[in-house]
PDB file of C-alpha atoms in Angstrom:
ATOM      1  CA  MET A  19     -43.382 180.075 -65.468  1.00 49.00           C
ATOM      2  CA  ALA A  20     -42.720 176.833 -67.298  1.00 49.00           C
ATOM      3  CA  THR A  21     -44.894 173.914 -66.462  1.00 50.00           C
ATOM      4  CA  THR A  22     -43.323 170.558 -65.692  1.00 49.00           C
ATOM      5  CA  THR A  23     -44.840 167.325 -66.908  1.00 48.00           C
ATOM      6  CA  SER A  24     -44.875 164.547 -64.376  1.00 48.00           C
ATOM      7  CA  ILE A  25     -43.777 161.082 -65.496  1.00 46.00           C
ATOM      8  CA  PRO A  26     -46.300 158.380 -64.734  1.00 47.00           C
ATOM      9  CA  SER A  27     -45.327 155.970 -62.027  1.00 45.00           C
ATOM     10  CA  GLU A  28     -45.744 152.914 -64.296  1.00 44.00           C
ATOM     11  CA  VAL A  29     -43.001 154.244 -66.565  1.00 41.00           C
ATOM     12  CA  ARG A  30     -40.644 155.315 -63.783  1.00 42.00           C
ATOM     13  CA  SER A  31     -40.543 151.931 -62.097  1.00 41.00           C
ATOM     14  CA  HIS A  32     -39.475 148.638 -63.711  1.00 39.00           C
ATOM     15  CA  GLU A  33     -41.864 146.567 -61.682  1.00 41.00           C
ATOM     16  CA  SER A  34     -44.600 146.678 -64.302  1.00 39.00           C
ATOM     17  CA  LEU A  35     -42.212 145.767 -67.156  1.00 39.00           C
ATOM     18  CA  SER A  36     -41.286 142.201 -68.069  1.00 39.00           C
ATOM     19  CA  ILE A  37     -37.732 143.276 -68.980  1.00 38.00           C
ATOM     20  CA  SER A  38     -35.181 143.672 -66.232  1.00 40.00           C
ATOM     21  CA  ALA A  39     -33.120 146.817 -65.799  1.00 39.00           C
ATOM     22  CA  PRO A  40     -29.765 145.321 -66.989  1.00 37.00           C
ATOM     23  CA  GLU A  41     -31.410 144.258 -70.251  1.00 40.00           C
ATOM     24  CA  LEU A  42     -32.652 147.791 -70.774  1.00 35.00           C
ATOM     25  CA  ARG A  43     -29.215 149.259 -70.133  1.00 37.00           C
ATOM     26  CA  THR A  44     -27.132 146.841 -72.205  1.00 40.00           C
ATOM     27  CA  GLY A  45     -29.598 146.370 -75.047  1.00 42.00           C
ATOM     28  CA  THR A  46     -29.575 142.563 -74.787  1.00 42.00           C
ATOM     29  CA  PRO A  47     -32.009 141.095 -77.335  1.00 44.00           C
ATOM     30  CA  LEU A  48     -35.056 139.426 -76.008  1.00 39.00           C
ATOM     31  CA  PRO A  49     -35.147 135.612 -76.136  1.00 42.00           C
ATOM     32  CA  VAL A  50     -37.114 134.148 -79.012  1.00 40.00           C
ATOM     33  CA  SER A  51     -39.413 131.226 -78.544  1.00 41.00           C
ATOM     34  CA  PRO A  52     -38.315 127.879 -80.099  1.00 39.00           C
ATOM     35  CA  SER A  53     -41.389 127.861 -82.290  1.00 40.00           C
ATOM     36  CA  GLU A  54     -40.207 131.048 -83.958  1.00 41.00           C
ATOM     37  CA  LEU A  55     -36.683 129.694 -84.484  1.00 36.00           C
ATOM     38  CA  SER A  56     -37.711 126.309 -85.905  1.00 36.00           C
ATOM     39  CA  PRO A  57     -37.613 126.101 -89.716  1.00 41.00           C
ATOM     40  CA  LEU A  58     -40.814 125.914 -91.618  1.00 43.00           C
ATOM     41  CA  LYS A  59     -41.879 122.363 -92.379  1.00 48.00           C
ATOM     42  CA  PRO A  60     -42.869 121.591 -95.949  1.00 54.00           C
ATOM     43  CA  ASN A  61     -46.581 121.508 -96.447  1.00 62.00           C
ATOM     44  CA  PRO A  62     -47.677 118.131 -97.870  1.00 61.00           C
ATOM     45  CA  ILE A  63     -50.507 119.819 -99.751  1.00 64.00           C
ATOM     46  CA  GLU A  64     -48.176 122.300-101.432  1.00 69.00           C
ATOM     47  CA  LEU A  65     -45.681 119.510-102.146  1.00 70.00           C
ATOM     48  CA  GLY A  66     -48.402 117.420-103.733  1.00 67.00           C
ATOM     49  CA  LYS A  67     -49.317 120.259-106.069  1.00 75.00           C
ATOM     50  CA  THR A  68     -45.802 120.353-107.501  1.00 83.00           C
ATOM     51  CA  LEU A  69     -45.341 116.603-108.066  1.00 87.00           C
ATOM     52  CA  PRO A  70     -46.084 115.096-111.475  1.00 87.00           C
ATOM     53  CA  LEU A  71     -49.061 112.839-111.977  1.00 89.00           C
ATOM     54  CA  LYS A  72     -47.003 109.630-112.098  1.00 89.00           C
ATOM     55  CA  LEU A  73     -45.483 110.238-108.678  1.00 90.00           C
ATOM     56  CA  LEU A  74     -48.824 111.224-107.187  1.00 89.00           C
ATOM     57  CA  GLU A  75     -50.433 108.057-108.514  1.00 91.00           C
ATOM     58  CA  PHE A  76     -47.580 105.933-107.169  1.00 91.00           C
ATOM     59  CA  PHE A  77     -47.698 107.499-103.693  1.00 90.00           C
ATOM     60  CA  ARG A  78     -51.465 107.065-103.662  1.00 89.00           C
ATOM     61  CA  ARG A  79     -51.096 103.316-104.197  1.00 89.00           C
ATOM     62  CA  PHE A  80     -47.940 102.936-102.090  1.00 90.00           C
ATOM     63  CA  PRO A  81     -47.728 105.640 -99.406  1.00 88.00           C
ATOM     64  CA  PRO A  82     -44.261 106.359 -97.961  1.00 87.00           C
ATOM     65  CA  SER A  83     -43.408 103.831 -95.269  1.00 86.00           C
ATOM     66  CA  ASP A  84     -40.407 102.200 -93.586  1.00 84.00           C
ATOM     67  CA  LEU A  85     -42.000  98.736 -93.734  1.00 84.00           C
ATOM     68  CA  TYR A  86     -41.254  98.008 -97.381  1.00 85.00           C
ATOM     69  CA  ALA A  87     -39.002  95.012 -97.993  1.00 82.00           C
ATOM     70  CA  MET A  88     -35.398  95.580 -99.039  1.00 81.00           C
ATOM     71  CA  GLY A  89     -35.132  92.497-101.258  1.00 78.00           C
ATOM     72  CA  PRO A  90     -37.006  89.473-102.641  1.00 80.00           C
ATOM     73  CA  GLN A  91     -40.011  88.676-100.478  1.00 80.00           C
ATOM     74  CA  ARG A  92     -40.901  85.194 -99.250  1.00 78.00           C
ATOM     75  CA  PRO A  93     -44.052  85.475 -97.132  1.00 75.00           C
ATOM     76  CA  ALA A  94     -45.030  82.542 -94.945  1.00 72.00           C
ATOM     77  CA  GLY A  95     -47.889  80.353 -96.070  1.00 68.00           C
ATOM     78  CA  PRO A  96     -51.242  80.174 -94.288  1.00 65.00           C
ATOM     79  CA  THR A  97     -51.369  78.041 -91.164  1.00 70.00           C
ATOM     80  CA  GLY A  98     -54.066  75.494 -90.504  1.00 70.00           C
ATOM     81  CA  GLU A  99     -56.789  74.622 -92.946  1.00 74.00           C
ATOM     82  CA  PRO A 100     -56.441  76.919 -95.988  1.00 70.00           C
ATOM     83  CA  THR A 101     -59.752  78.716 -96.259  1.00 74.00           C
ATOM     84  CA  PRO A 102     -60.620  80.725 -99.377  1.00 75.00           C
ATOM     85  CA  GLU A 103     -60.097  83.939 -97.428  1.00 68.00           C
ATOM     86  CA  LYS A 104     -56.609  82.892 -96.304  1.00 69.00           C
ATOM     87  CA  ILE A 105     -55.699  81.725 -99.780  1.00 73.00           C
ATOM     88  CA  LEU A 106     -56.839  85.016-101.304  1.00 71.00           C
ATOM     89  CA  LEU A 107     -55.000  87.004 -98.642  1.00 65.00           C
ATOM     90  CA  ALA A 108     -51.806  84.981 -99.121  1.00 71.00           C
ATOM     91  CA  CYS A 109     -51.918  85.127-102.915  1.00 74.00           C
ATOM     92  CA  THR A 110     -52.436  88.890-103.085  1.00 78.00           C
ATOM     93  CA  PRO A 111     -49.198  90.795-102.504  1.00 82.00           C
ATOM     94  CA  LEU A 112     -51.046  94.082-102.029  1.00 83.00           C
ATOM     95  CA  ALA A 113     -52.525  92.716 -98.807  1.00 77.00           C
ATOM     96  CA  ASP A 114     -49.034  92.586 -97.282  1.00 79.00           C
ATOM     97  CA  PRO A 115     -48.014  95.960 -95.749  1.00 81.00           C
ATOM     98  CA  THR A 116     -44.350  95.125 -96.376  1.00 84.00           C
ATOM     99  CA  TYR A 117     -44.862  94.428-100.084  1.00 88.00           C
ATOM    100  CA  ASN A 118     -42.335  96.260-102.224  1.00 91.00           C
ATOM    101  CA  PRO A 119     -43.579  96.744-105.807  1.00 92.00           C
ATOM    102  CA  PHE A 120     -39.963  97.082-106.973  1.00 92.00           C
ATOM    103  CA  GLN A 121     -38.947  93.594-105.780  1.00 91.00           C
ATOM    104  CA  THR A 122     -39.933  90.032-106.640  1.00 90.00           C
ATOM    105  CA  TRP A 123     -42.562  88.256-104.545  1.00 88.00           C
ATOM    106  CA  LYS A 124     -42.990  84.531-103.917  1.00 86.00           C
ATOM    107  CA  ASN A 125     -46.488  83.101-103.760  1.00 82.00           C
ATOM    108  CA  PRO A 126     -46.754  81.215-100.451  1.00 80.00           C
ATOM    109  CA  ILE A 127     -49.402  78.857-101.873  1.00 77.00           C
ATOM    110  CA  THR A 128     -47.971  77.885-105.254  1.00 78.00           C
ATOM    111  CA  GLY A 129     -44.316  78.677-104.525  1.00 81.00           C
ATOM    112  CA  ARG A 130     -43.975  80.603-107.779  1.00 85.00           C
ATOM    113  CA  TRP A 131     -42.152  83.882-108.047  1.00 89.00           C
ATOM    114  CA  ARG A 132     -43.995  86.963-109.180  1.00 88.00           C
ATOM    115  CA  PRO A 133     -41.973  89.627-111.017  1.00 91.00           C
ATOM    116  CA  PRO A 134     -41.932  93.203-109.714  1.00 91.00           C
ATOM    117  CA  MET A 135     -45.054  95.212-110.370  1.00 92.00           C
ATOM    118  CA  PHE A 136     -42.887  97.926-111.943  1.00 93.00           C
ATOM    119  CA  SER A 137     -40.278  97.005-114.531  1.00 93.00           C
ATOM    120  CA  LEU A 138     -36.705  98.263-114.264  1.00 93.00           C
ATOM    121  CA  ARG A 139     -37.419 100.894-116.893  1.00 95.00           C
ATOM    122  CA  ARG A 140     -40.421 102.230-114.974  1.00 94.00           C
ATOM    123  CA  GLN A 141     -38.448 102.105-111.737  1.00 94.00           C
ATOM    124  CA  ALA A 142     -35.716 104.224-113.315  1.00 94.00           C
ATOM    125  CA  GLU A 143     -38.290 106.733-114.557  1.00 94.00           C
ATOM    126  CA  LEU A 144     -39.871 107.056-111.115  1.00 94.00           C
ATOM    127  CA  VAL A 145     -36.489 107.464-109.443  1.00 94.00           C
ATOM    128  CA  LYS A 146     -35.455 110.170-111.914  1.00 94.00           C
ATOM    129  CA  LYS A 147     -38.666 112.101-111.336  1.00 92.00           C
ATOM    130  CA  ALA A 148     -38.387 111.680-107.570  1.00 91.00           C
ATOM    131  CA  MET A 149     -34.772 112.883-107.622  1.00 91.00           C
ATOM    132  CA  LYS A 150     -35.827 115.925-109.619  1.00 91.00           C
ATOM    133  CA  TYR A 151     -38.451 116.896-107.032  1.00 89.00           C
ATOM    134  CA  GLY A 152     -36.424 115.824-103.977  1.00 88.00           C
ATOM    135  CA  VAL A 153     -38.668 112.972-102.804  1.00 89.00           C
ATOM    136  CA  ALA A 154     -36.498 109.978-103.744  1.00 88.00           C
ATOM    137  CA  GLU A 155     -36.208 108.949-100.083  1.00 89.00           C
ATOM    138  CA  LEU A 156     -39.957 108.335-100.002  1.00 89.00           C
ATOM    139  CA  LEU A 157     -39.789 105.597-102.637  1.00 91.00           C
ATOM    140  CA  PRO A 158     -39.394 101.918-101.704  1.00 92.00           C
ATOM    141  CA  TYR A 159     -35.987 100.310-102.008  1.00 91.00           C
ATOM    142  CA  THR A 160     -34.816  99.697-105.562  1.00 92.00           C
ATOM    143  CA  ASN A 161     -31.499  99.054-107.282  1.00 91.00           C
ATOM    144  CA  LYS A 162     -32.082 102.151-109.407  1.00 92.00           C
ATOM    145  CA  MET A 163     -31.421 104.492-106.487  1.00 92.00           C
ATOM    146  CA  PRO A 164     -28.265 106.569-107.106  1.00 90.00           C
ATOM    147  CA  TRP A 165     -26.775 105.763-103.694  1.00 89.00           C
ATOM    148  CA  VAL A 166     -27.393 102.033-104.239  1.00 89.00           C
ATOM    149  CA  LYS A 167     -25.579 102.204-107.583  1.00 87.00           C
ATOM    150  CA  ALA A 168     -22.688 104.111-106.027  1.00 86.00           C
ATOM    151  CA  GLN A 169     -22.371 101.562-103.227  1.00 84.00           C
ATOM    152  CA  LYS A 170     -22.310  98.640-105.666  1.00 80.00           C
ATOM    153  CA  ARG A 171     -19.759 100.411-107.863  1.00 77.00           C
ATOM    154  CA  GLU A 172     -17.549 100.933-104.823  1.00 75.00           C
ATOM    155  CA  GLU A 173     -17.857  97.309-103.703  1.00 74.00           C
ATOM    156  CA  GLN A 174     -17.681  95.520-107.065  1.00 69.00           C
ATOM    157  CA  GLY A 175     -15.770  97.969-109.244  1.00 68.00           C
ATOM    158  CA  LEU A 176     -16.445  98.207-112.974  1.00 72.00           C
ATOM    159  CA  ARG A 177     -16.943  94.419-113.157  1.00 72.00           C
ATOM    160  CA  VAL A 178     -14.837  94.316-116.349  1.00 73.00           C
ATOM    161  CA  LYS A 179     -12.132  91.667-116.544  1.00 73.00           C
ATOM    162  CA  GLY A 180      -8.718  93.227-116.193  1.00 71.00           C
ATOM    163  CA  THR A 181      -9.844  96.457-114.484  1.00 65.00           C
ATOM    164  CA  GLY A 182      -9.775  95.188-110.910  1.00 61.00           C
ATOM    165  CA  ALA A 183      -7.005  95.514-108.375  1.00 60.00           C
ATOM    166  CA  GLY A 184      -3.914  93.611-109.510  1.00 69.00           C
ATOM    167  CA  GLU A 185      -5.457  92.704-112.889  1.00 71.00           C
ATOM    168  CA  LYS A 186      -4.661  93.765-116.419  1.00 77.00           C
ATOM    169  CA  VAL A 187      -6.286  93.399-119.802  1.00 80.00           C
ATOM    170  CA  LYS A 188      -4.924  90.495-121.887  1.00 83.00           C
ATOM    171  CA  GLY A 189      -4.619  92.482-125.104  1.00 85.00           C
ATOM    172  CA  LYS A 190      -3.449  91.360-128.566  1.00 90.00           C
ATOM    173  CA  ALA A 191      -0.337  89.270-129.184  1.00 92.00           C
ATOM    174  CA  TRP A 192       1.678  92.232-130.483  1.00 93.00           C
ATOM    175  CA  GLU A 193       0.573  94.297-127.475  1.00 90.00           C
ATOM    176  CA  ARG A 194       1.775  91.636-125.057  1.00 89.00           C
ATOM    177  CA  THR A 195       5.200  91.347-126.744  1.00 92.00           C
ATOM    178  CA  VAL A 196       5.852  94.956-127.715  1.00 94.00           C
ATOM    179  CA  LYS A 197       7.755  95.721-124.530  1.00 92.00           C
ATOM    180  CA  GLY A 198      10.281  92.923-125.100  1.00 93.00           C
ATOM    181  CA  ARG A 199      10.746  93.787-128.764  1.00 93.00           C
ATOM    182  CA  LEU A 200      11.403  97.443-128.019  1.00 95.00           C
ATOM    183  CA  GLU A 201      13.959  96.491-125.394  1.00 95.00           C
ATOM    184  CA  LYS A 202      15.688  94.178-127.887  1.00 92.00           C
ATOM    185  CA  ARG A 203      15.859  96.995-130.460  1.00 92.00           C
ATOM    186  CA  ARG A 204      17.281  99.368-127.884  1.00 94.00           C
ATOM    187  CA  ARG A 205      20.105  96.967-127.020  1.00 93.00           C
ATOM    188  CA  ALA A 206      20.812  96.389-130.737  1.00 90.00           C
ATOM    189  CA  MET A 207      21.167 100.128-131.349  1.00 93.00           C
ATOM    190  CA  LEU A 208      23.558 100.474-128.429  1.00 94.00           C
ATOM    191  CA  GLU A 209      25.724  97.605-129.733  1.00 90.00           C
ATOM    192  CA  MET A 210      25.635  98.806-133.359  1.00 90.00           C
ATOM    193  CA  PRO A 211      29.141 100.426-133.376  1.00 92.00           C
ATOM    194  CA  LYS A 212      30.680  97.195-132.104  1.00 89.00           C
ATOM    195  CA  LEU A 213      28.757  95.186-134.692  1.00 86.00           C
ATOM    196  CA  VAL A 214      29.934  97.462-137.524  1.00 86.00           C
ATOM    197  CA  GLN A 215      33.537  97.050-136.403  1.00 87.00           C
ATOM    198  CA  GLN A 216      33.213  93.259-136.417  1.00 83.00           C
ATOM    199  CA  TRP A 217      31.641  93.396-139.875  1.00 83.00           C
ATOM    200  CA  LYS A 218      34.616  95.369-141.241  1.00 84.00           C
ATOM    201  CA  GLU A 219      37.177  93.072-139.628  1.00 82.00           C
ATOM    202  CA  ARG A 220      35.624  89.953-141.129  1.00 78.00           C
ATOM    203  CA  GLY A 221      35.798  91.023-144.765  1.00 76.00           C
ATOM    204  CA  HIS A 222      32.929  93.451-145.122  1.00 76.00           C
ATOM    205  CA  GLY A 223      30.183  90.880-145.035  1.00 72.00           C
ATOM    206  CA  ARG A 224      31.821  87.828-146.657  1.00 75.00           C
ATOM    207  CA  GLY A 225      30.554  84.811-144.783  1.00 71.00           C
ATOM    208  CA  TRP A 226      28.724  87.046-142.315  1.00 73.00           C
ATOM    209  CA  LYS A 227      25.933  85.267-140.453  1.00 75.00           C
ATOM    210  CA  LYS A 228      25.341  87.521-137.481  1.00 70.00           C
ATOM    211  CA  TRP A 229      22.751  89.855-138.927  1.00 68.00           C
ATOM    212  CA  PRO A 230      20.654  91.631-136.294  1.00 62.00           C
ATOM    213  CA  LYS A 231      16.993  90.750-136.261  1.00 60.00           C
TER     214      LYS A 231
END
């Protein structure tokens, strides 16, 4: 006589399972938590290992921030009696959290302009390296950014006289008159049979003054 194996009660009933019966029948996939669906965020430590030394040194001195100025900076001068501490704080651009090393800075005490800490050549080098490693958005504002150049090109054009809308290059004298001269030659060739007939009727050139030019 064959023996029958009894099915445990916890398997027979769905009460102990967290999945409902319709999900078991239709094979509906279980919901995934949002943490499992969210993309992996780049690890700053791993990103720092891949950056070149120049970019690492720059970000160490000027960490990424949205406070950097977008143009020439004119900080306000110290109020009240100028103490040595206020004068030092006002004359040091690095003390200003909005200081952009890619832009000029005006000394609030002396009124003199200070050139950018990084020259245009060094700015271009940093932007090229940052574009290569995908961190150009972390740099302060500079005219060397590709999107800034594209925007200026779209607004101002090539900035070459004669290349704008409704303009043309002056050119040489023969270039400016070539169109009229070619048209004059074309009309002369079309009227050549009539001119030859007149030349024959008037004695084959005797006293002829109407030579085409």
